[in-house]
PDB file of C-alpha atoms in Angstrom:
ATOM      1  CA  UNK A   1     113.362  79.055 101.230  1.00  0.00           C
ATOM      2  CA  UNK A   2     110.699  80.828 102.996  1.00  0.00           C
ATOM      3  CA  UNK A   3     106.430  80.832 103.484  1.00  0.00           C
ATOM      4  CA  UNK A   4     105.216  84.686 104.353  1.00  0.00           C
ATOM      5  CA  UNK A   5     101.995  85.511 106.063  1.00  0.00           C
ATOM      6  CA  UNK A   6     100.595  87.505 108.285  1.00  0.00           C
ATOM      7  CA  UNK A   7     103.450  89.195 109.181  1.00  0.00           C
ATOM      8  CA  UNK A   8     105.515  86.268 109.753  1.00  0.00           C
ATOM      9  CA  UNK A   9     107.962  83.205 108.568  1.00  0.00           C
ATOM     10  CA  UNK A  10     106.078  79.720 108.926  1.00  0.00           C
ATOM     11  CA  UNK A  11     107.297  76.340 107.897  1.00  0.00           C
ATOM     12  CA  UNK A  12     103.858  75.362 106.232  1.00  0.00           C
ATOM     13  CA  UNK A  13     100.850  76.562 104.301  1.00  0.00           C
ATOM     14  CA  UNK A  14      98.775  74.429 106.719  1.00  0.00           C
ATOM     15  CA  UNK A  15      97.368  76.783 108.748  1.00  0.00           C
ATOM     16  CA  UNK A  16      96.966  79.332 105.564  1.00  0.00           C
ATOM     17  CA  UNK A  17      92.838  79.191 105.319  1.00  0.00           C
ATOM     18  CA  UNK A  18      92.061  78.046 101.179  1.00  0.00           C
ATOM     19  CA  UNK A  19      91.354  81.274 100.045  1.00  0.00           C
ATOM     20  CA  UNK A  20      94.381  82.933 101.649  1.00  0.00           C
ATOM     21  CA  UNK A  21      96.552  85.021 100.193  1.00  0.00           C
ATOM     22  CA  UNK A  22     100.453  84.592 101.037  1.00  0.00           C
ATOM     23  CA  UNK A  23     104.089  85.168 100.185  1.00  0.00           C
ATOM     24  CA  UNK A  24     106.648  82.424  99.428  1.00  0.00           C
ATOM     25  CA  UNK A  25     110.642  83.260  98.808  1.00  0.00           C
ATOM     26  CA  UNK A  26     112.390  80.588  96.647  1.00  0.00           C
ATOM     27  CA  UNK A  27     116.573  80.517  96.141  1.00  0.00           C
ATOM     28  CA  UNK A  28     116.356  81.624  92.853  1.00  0.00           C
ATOM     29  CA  UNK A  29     113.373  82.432  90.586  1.00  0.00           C
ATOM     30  CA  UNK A  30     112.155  83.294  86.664  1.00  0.00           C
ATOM     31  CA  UNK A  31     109.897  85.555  87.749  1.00  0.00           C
ATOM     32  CA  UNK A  32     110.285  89.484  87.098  1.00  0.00           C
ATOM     33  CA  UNK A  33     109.076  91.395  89.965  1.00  0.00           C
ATOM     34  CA  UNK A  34     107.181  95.049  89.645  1.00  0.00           C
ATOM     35  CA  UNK A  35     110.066  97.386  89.019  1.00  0.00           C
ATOM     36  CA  UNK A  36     110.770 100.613  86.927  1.00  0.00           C
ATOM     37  CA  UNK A  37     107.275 100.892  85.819  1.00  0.00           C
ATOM     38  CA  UNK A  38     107.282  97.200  84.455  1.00  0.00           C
ATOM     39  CA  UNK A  39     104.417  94.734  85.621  1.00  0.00           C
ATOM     40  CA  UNK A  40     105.585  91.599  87.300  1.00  0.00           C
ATOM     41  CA  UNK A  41     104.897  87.937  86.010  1.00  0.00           C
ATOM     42  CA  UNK A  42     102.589  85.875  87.012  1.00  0.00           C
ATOM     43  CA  UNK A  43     102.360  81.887  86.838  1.00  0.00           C
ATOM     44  CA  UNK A  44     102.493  79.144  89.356  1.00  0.00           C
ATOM     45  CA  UNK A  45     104.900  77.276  91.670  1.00  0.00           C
ATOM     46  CA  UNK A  46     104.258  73.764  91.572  1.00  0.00           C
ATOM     47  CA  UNK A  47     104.572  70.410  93.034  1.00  0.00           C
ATOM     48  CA  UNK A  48     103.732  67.669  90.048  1.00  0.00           C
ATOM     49  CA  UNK A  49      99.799  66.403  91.903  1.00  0.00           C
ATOM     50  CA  UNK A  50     100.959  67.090  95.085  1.00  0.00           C
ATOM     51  CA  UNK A  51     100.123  71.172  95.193  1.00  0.00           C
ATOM     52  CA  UNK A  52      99.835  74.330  92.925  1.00  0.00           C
ATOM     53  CA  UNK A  53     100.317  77.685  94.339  1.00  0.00           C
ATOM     54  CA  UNK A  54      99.179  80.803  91.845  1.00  0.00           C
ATOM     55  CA  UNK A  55     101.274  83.573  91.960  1.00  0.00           C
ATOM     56  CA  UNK A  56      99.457  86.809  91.156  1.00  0.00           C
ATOM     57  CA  UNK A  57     101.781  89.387  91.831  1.00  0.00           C
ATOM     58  CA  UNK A  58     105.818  89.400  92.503  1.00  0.00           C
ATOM     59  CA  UNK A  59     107.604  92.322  94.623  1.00  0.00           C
ATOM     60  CA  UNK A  60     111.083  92.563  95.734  1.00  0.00           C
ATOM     61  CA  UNK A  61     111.466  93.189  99.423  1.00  0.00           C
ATOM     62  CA  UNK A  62     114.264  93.830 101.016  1.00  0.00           C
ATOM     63  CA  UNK A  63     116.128  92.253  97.828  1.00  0.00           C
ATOM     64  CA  UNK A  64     114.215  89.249  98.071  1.00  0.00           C
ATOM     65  CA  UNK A  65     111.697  88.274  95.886  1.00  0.00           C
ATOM     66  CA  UNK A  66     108.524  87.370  97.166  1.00  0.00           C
ATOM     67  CA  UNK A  67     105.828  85.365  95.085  1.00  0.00           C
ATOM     68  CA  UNK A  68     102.009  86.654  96.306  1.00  0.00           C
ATOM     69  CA  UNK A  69      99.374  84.468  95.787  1.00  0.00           C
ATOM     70  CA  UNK A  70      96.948  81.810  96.858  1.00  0.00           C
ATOM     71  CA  UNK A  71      97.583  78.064  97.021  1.00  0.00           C
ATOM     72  CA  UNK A  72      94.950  76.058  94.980  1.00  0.00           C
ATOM     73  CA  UNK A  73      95.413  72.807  96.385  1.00  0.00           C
ATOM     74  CA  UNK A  74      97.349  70.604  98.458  1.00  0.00           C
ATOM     75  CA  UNK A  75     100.132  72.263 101.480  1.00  0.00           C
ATOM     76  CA  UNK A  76     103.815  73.812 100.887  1.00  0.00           C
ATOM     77  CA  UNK A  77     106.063  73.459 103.422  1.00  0.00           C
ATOM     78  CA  UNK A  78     109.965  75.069 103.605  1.00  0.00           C
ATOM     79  CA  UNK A  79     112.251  73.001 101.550  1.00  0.00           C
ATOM     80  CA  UNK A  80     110.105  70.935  99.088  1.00  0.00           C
ATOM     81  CA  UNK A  81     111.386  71.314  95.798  1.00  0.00           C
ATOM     82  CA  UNK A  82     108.928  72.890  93.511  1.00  0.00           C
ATOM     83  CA  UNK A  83     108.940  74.221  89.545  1.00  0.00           C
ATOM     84  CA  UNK A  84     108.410  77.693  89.418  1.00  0.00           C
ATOM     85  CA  UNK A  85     106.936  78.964  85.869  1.00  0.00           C
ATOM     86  CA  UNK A  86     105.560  82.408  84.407  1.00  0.00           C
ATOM     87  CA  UNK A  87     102.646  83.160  82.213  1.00  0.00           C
ATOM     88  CA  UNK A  88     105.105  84.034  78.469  1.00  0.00           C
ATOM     89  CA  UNK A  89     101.640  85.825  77.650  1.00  0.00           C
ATOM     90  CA  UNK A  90      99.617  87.710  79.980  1.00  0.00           C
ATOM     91  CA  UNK A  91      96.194  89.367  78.224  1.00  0.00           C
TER      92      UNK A  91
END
């Protein structure tokens, strides 16, 4: 649905430097976000050899969920269809 960074909405990860971290907002999601003294998942969002975003850290904002992380490889862009999946374990 939506790329976050730097304060802002963009329709690409682009212009997101390799090693930056950003937000993306999907219509529906596995992921548990931080809540209640619970730790949020972590996993990826994917595009099958085409890109891999690592999600590090899930919050709910303004009752959306937003999936924090780095991308590492390829570009996202608003609308692709991705697989979103969570670490089951987490050491």
């Amino acid at each position: 649905m939506s790329i976050y960074s730097n304060k802002s909405f963009i329709e690409s990860t682009a212009s997101i430097s390799s090693d930056g971290e950003f937000g993306i907002i999907l219509d529906k999601t596995s992921f548990y976000a931080e809540s209640g003294g619970q730790e949020y998942d972590t996993g990826g969002i994917i595009i099958d050899g085409v890109a891999e975003f690592e999600v590090s850290n899930v919050q709910v904002f303004s009752g959306y969920v937003l999936h924090i992380g780095h991308l590492k490889y390829g570009t996202l862009k608003v609308g692709d269809e991705v697989v979103a999946s969570y670490d089951e374990v987490k050491t």
